[in-house]
Coordinates of C-alpha atoms and ligand atoms in Angstrom, one line a residue:
M2 CA 46.1 182.9 146.6
K3 CA 45.1 179.9 144.4
N4 CA 46.7 176.6 144.2
Y5 CA 47.8 175.8 140.8
T6 CA 48.7 172.2 139.8
I7 CA 50.0 173.0 136.6
Q8 CA 50.7 176.4 134.4
T9 CA 51.4 176.6 130.8
H10 CA 53.6 179.4 129.4
N11 CA 53.0 180.3 125.8
L12 CA 53.0 176.5 125.0
S13 CA 53.0 175.7 121.3
K14 CA 53.0 172.9 119.0
E15 CA 53.8 172.2 115.5
Y16 CA 53.6 169.2 113.2
N17 CA 55.7 169.2 110.1
G18 CA 56.3 173.3 110.5
E19 CA 52.0 173.7 110.7
A20 CA 51.0 175.0 114.4
V21 CA 48.2 173.1 116.1
L22 CA 48.7 175.1 119.6
K23 CA 49.4 178.7 119.7
E24 CA 50.9 180.3 123.0
I25 CA 48.5 178.4 125.0
N26 CA 48.5 179.8 128.7
L27 CA 46.5 177.7 131.0
Q28 CA 46.6 177.6 134.6
L29 CA 44.8 174.8 136.6
E30 CA 44.2 174.8 140.0
R31 CA 44.2 172.3 142.4
G32 CA 41.4 169.6 143.2
R33 CA 39.0 171.4 140.5
I34 CA 37.5 169.7 136.9
H35 CA 38.8 171.9 134.4
A36 CA 37.0 171.3 130.9
I37 CA 38.8 171.9 127.4
I38 CA 36.3 172.6 125.0
G39 CA 36.5 172.9 121.3
P40 CA 35.5 171.8 118.0
S41 CA 36.8 168.4 116.4
G42 CA 40.4 168.8 115.5
V43 CA 41.0 172.0 117.4
G44 CA 44.2 170.3 119.4
K45 CA 42.6 169.1 122.2
S46 CA 44.2 165.6 122.6
V47 CA 47.2 167.0 121.7
L48 CA 47.0 169.3 124.6
L49 CA 46.6 166.8 126.7
R50 CA 49.1 164.9 125.6
L51 CA 51.5 167.6 126.3
L52 CA 50.2 168.1 129.5
N53 CA 51.2 164.5 130.5
L54 CA 54.0 165.0 129.2
L55 CA 53.6 162.1 126.7
E56 CA 54.8 164.8 124.0
E57 CA 57.3 167.3 124.0
P58 CA 56.0 170.9 122.8
T59 CA 58.0 172.8 119.7
S60 CA 58.2 176.1 122.2
G61 CA 56.9 177.2 125.8
E62 CA 56.9 175.7 129.3
I63 CA 55.1 174.0 131.6
H64 CA 55.6 174.3 135.2
F65 CA 54.3 172.0 137.8
D66 CA 53.6 172.8 141.6
G67 CA 55.0 176.5 140.4
K68 CA 58.4 175.2 138.9
A69 CA 59.5 174.7 135.3
L70 CA 59.5 171.1 134.7
R71 CA 63.3 169.8 134.6
E72 CA 64.1 166.5 132.8
N73 CA 65.2 164.9 136.1
N74 CA 61.5 165.0 137.9
R75 CA 59.6 163.9 134.5
L76 CA 59.4 160.5 135.5
N77 CA 58.4 161.7 139.1
L78 CA 55.8 164.1 137.7
H79 CA 54.4 161.3 135.2
R80 CA 53.7 159.2 137.8
R81 CA 51.5 161.8 139.4
M82 CA 49.3 162.0 136.5
T83 CA 47.1 159.5 133.8
L84 CA 45.4 160.0 130.7
V85 CA 42.2 158.0 129.6
F86 CA 42.0 158.0 126.5
Q87 CA 39.0 158.5 124.1
K88 CA 38.6 154.8 123.1
P89 CA 40.0 152.5 125.6
V90 CA 42.7 150.4 125.1
L91 CA 42.3 147.3 127.1
F92 CA 44.2 144.2 127.3
N93 CA 42.9 140.8 126.2
T94 CA 42.8 139.4 129.6
S95 CA 40.5 139.9 132.7
V96 CA 39.0 142.9 133.9
Y97 CA 41.3 142.3 137.4
E98 CA 44.3 142.2 135.2
N99 CA 43.8 145.2 133.5
V100 CA 43.0 147.3 136.6
A101 CA 46.3 145.8 138.2
Y102 CA 48.5 146.5 135.4
G103 CA 49.9 149.7 136.6
L104 CA 50.7 148.6 139.9
K105 CA 52.5 145.6 138.9
V106 CA 54.8 147.5 136.8
R107 CA 55.5 149.7 139.8
G108 CA 55.9 146.7 141.7
E109 CA 53.4 146.8 144.5
N110 CA 53.1 143.4 146.3
R111 CA 50.0 141.0 145.5
S112 CA 47.8 141.8 148.6
S113 CA 48.3 145.5 148.2
I114 CA 47.1 145.0 144.6
L115 CA 44.2 142.8 145.5
E116 CA 42.9 145.3 147.6
K117 CA 43.5 148.5 145.4
V118 CA 42.0 146.5 142.1
K119 CA 38.7 145.8 144.4
K120 CA 38.4 149.3 145.5
A121 CA 38.6 150.7 142.3
L122 CA 36.4 148.5 140.7
K123 CA 33.8 149.2 143.6
V124 CA 34.3 153.2 142.9
V125 CA 33.4 152.6 139.0
G126 CA 30.4 150.5 139.7
L127 CA 32.0 146.8 138.4
K128 CA 32.2 144.9 141.6
G129 CA 32.1 141.2 140.9
Y130 CA 33.5 141.7 137.6
E131 CA 37.2 141.1 138.3
H132 CA 37.1 137.3 136.1
K133 CA 35.2 138.8 133.2
R134 CA 37.3 139.3 129.8
A135 CA 37.8 142.9 129.2
R136 CA 36.9 142.7 125.7
D137 CA 33.8 141.4 126.1
L138 CA 32.3 144.4 127.8
S139 CA 30.0 147.0 126.7
G140 CA 31.7 150.2 125.8
G141 CA 30.5 151.7 128.7
E142 CA 31.8 149.0 130.8
K143 CA 35.3 149.2 128.9
Q144 CA 35.4 152.9 129.8
R145 CA 34.9 152.5 133.0
V146 CA 37.2 149.6 133.4
A147 CA 40.1 152.2 132.0
I148 CA 39.1 154.7 134.6
A149 CA 39.3 152.3 137.5
R150 CA 42.7 151.3 136.0
A151 CA 43.6 155.1 135.8
M152 CA 42.2 155.1 139.2
V153 CA 44.4 152.3 141.0
L154 CA 47.6 154.6 140.4
E155 CA 45.9 157.3 142.6
P156 CA 47.1 160.0 140.3
E157 CA 46.7 163.7 141.5
I158 CA 45.6 164.5 138.2
L159 CA 43.5 162.7 135.9
F160 CA 43.3 163.3 132.3
L161 CA 40.2 162.3 130.3
D162 CA 40.1 162.8 126.5
E163 CA 36.7 162.7 125.4
P164 CA 35.6 159.6 127.8
T165 CA 32.0 159.7 126.5
S166 CA 31.8 160.4 123.3
D167 CA 31.4 157.1 121.8
L168 CA 28.4 156.0 124.6
D169 CA 24.9 155.9 124.8
P170 CA 22.8 158.4 127.2
R171 CA 22.7 156.1 130.1
N172 CA 26.6 155.3 130.2
V173 CA 27.3 158.5 129.8
A174 CA 25.3 159.6 132.6
I175 CA 27.2 157.1 134.9
I176 CA 30.4 158.0 133.6
E177 CA 29.5 161.6 134.6
E178 CA 28.4 160.8 138.1
L179 CA 31.9 158.8 138.4
I180 CA 34.2 161.9 137.1
K181 CA 32.1 164.1 139.8
Y182 CA 32.7 161.7 142.6
I183 CA 35.9 161.1 141.9
N184 CA 36.7 164.7 142.2
G185 CA 34.6 165.1 145.5
E186 CA 36.1 162.0 147.2
F187 CA 39.3 162.0 146.3
K188 CA 40.1 165.8 145.4
T189 CA 41.9 164.7 142.4
T190 CA 42.3 167.2 139.5
I191 CA 40.5 166.4 136.8
V192 CA 41.0 167.5 133.0
I193 CA 38.8 166.7 130.4
A194 CA 38.6 167.2 126.9
T195 CA 35.1 167.8 125.4
H196 CA 33.6 168.8 122.2
N197 CA 30.3 168.6 124.6
M198 CA 29.6 172.0 125.8
F199 CA 26.7 170.3 127.7
Q200 CA 29.1 167.6 129.2
A201 CA 31.2 170.4 130.2
R202 CA 28.6 172.4 131.7
R203 CA 27.3 169.6 134.1
L204 CA 30.9 168.9 135.0
A205 CA 33.2 171.5 135.2
H206 CA 34.1 174.1 137.8
E207 CA 36.5 175.9 135.3
A208 CA 36.5 176.0 131.3
S209 CA 38.8 176.6 128.7
F210 CA 37.7 177.2 125.1
L211 CA 40.0 176.5 122.0
F212 CA 39.7 178.0 118.9
E213 CA 41.7 178.1 115.9
G214 CA 45.0 176.6 117.9
R215 CA 44.2 179.7 120.8
I216 CA 42.5 179.5 124.3
I217 CA 39.7 182.3 123.7
E218 CA 38.4 182.3 126.6
S219 CA 39.0 181.1 130.2
G220 CA 37.8 180.7 133.6
N221 CA 34.9 180.0 135.9
A222 CA 32.7 177.9 133.8
Q223 CA 29.4 178.9 134.8
E224 CA 30.6 182.6 134.3
I225 CA 31.6 181.7 130.5
F226 CA 28.3 179.7 129.8
T227 CA 26.3 182.8 130.9
S228 CA 28.1 185.6 130.0
P229 CA 31.0 184.8 127.6
K230 CA 33.0 187.9 126.6
D231 CA 33.9 186.1 123.3
R232 CA 31.5 186.2 120.7
R233 CA 32.1 183.1 119.0
I234 CA 31.0 180.9 122.8
L235 CA 27.8 183.1 122.5
R236 CA 27.6 181.8 118.6
F237 CA 28.6 178.1 119.9
I238 CA 26.2 178.3 123.0
K239 CA 23.2 179.5 120.8
G240 CA 23.9 177.0 118.7
K241 CA 24.9 178.8 115.7
M242 CA 28.3 177.5 115.5
I243 CA 28.6 173.5 115.2
F244 CA 31.4 172.1 117.3
Ligands
LIG310 N1 51.4 162.9 115.8 C1 50.9 164.1 114.9 N2 51.2 164.3 113.5 C2 50.6 165.3 112.9 N3 49.6 166.0 112.9 C3 49.1 165.5 114.2 C4 49.1 164.4 115.3 N4 48.6 164.6 116.2 C5 47.4 165.6 116.2 N5 47.8 166.4 114.6 C6 46.8 167.0 114.3 O1 46.8 168.0 115.0 C7 45.3 168.8 115.2 C8 44.6 168.3 116.5 O2 44.4 167.3 116.5 P1 43.8 166.5 118.0 O3 44.5 167.3 119.1 O4 43.4 165.1 117.4 O5 42.4 167.2 117.7 P2 40.9 167.0 118.8 O6 41.4 166.2 120.0 O7 40.5 168.3 119.5 O8 40.1 166.6 118.0 C9 44.8 168.2 113.8 O9 45.0 168.4 112.3 C10 45.7 166.5 113.7 O10 45.8 166.2 112.5
LIG311 MG1 40.4 164.6 120.2

């Protein structure tokens, strides 16, 4: 039997009576890299915010470890997940302070924070950057600080919302390698929203295509990319549909 960390049941989301997401049924297997692919404005970010419990669905349910979400375990679940936004929002302090922030909030002691921050900065290739001002870094370095800030919290599930969309090819490659490394080394379940099919193809084990508010196909990434069942995905792969 597959080991699912998150399952959604007919998850829907409306804003001002307009449906953005319609009856989303997702199964996220533990330890895998999942790509949520779809054109701009289709609801990828909204879906990540629902899964990460930052927003509530209009209807439908989210199950964690096979159990329905209950209000009394919301905080515990929230602590097991971290979302990295498209545009990293960093504090105007040092790289060290930015990465340490979540651990301080959790009340960890100084020496444990120091050790974890050092380790996370090494993982993202920013060893020695502790005292630099976060705001002075390049776009790629900022995004790596944001990923380090997420990683120190040792999340079981890491959500990445278009983490490379504003970056140059060299930094895209660095971040993609980092995503694969985090998944391989720490067995972190990763959910990445992207409009870039090539990126999804390079990274994902599983892929789900969002189109007009619905998941039109979901499953093994290689199978979907080589022989999709839905003709719209075929058009997309052949470059006839602009995402
Ligand atoms: N807080 C909100 N209030 C109203 N509409 C929203 C809100 N957040 C997102 N939307 C709408 O939901 C749709 C999907 O947005 P989004 O998830 O950001 O798309 P994507 O990430 O796929 O580009 C868009 O039409 C957007 O305007
Ligand atoms: Mg988005």
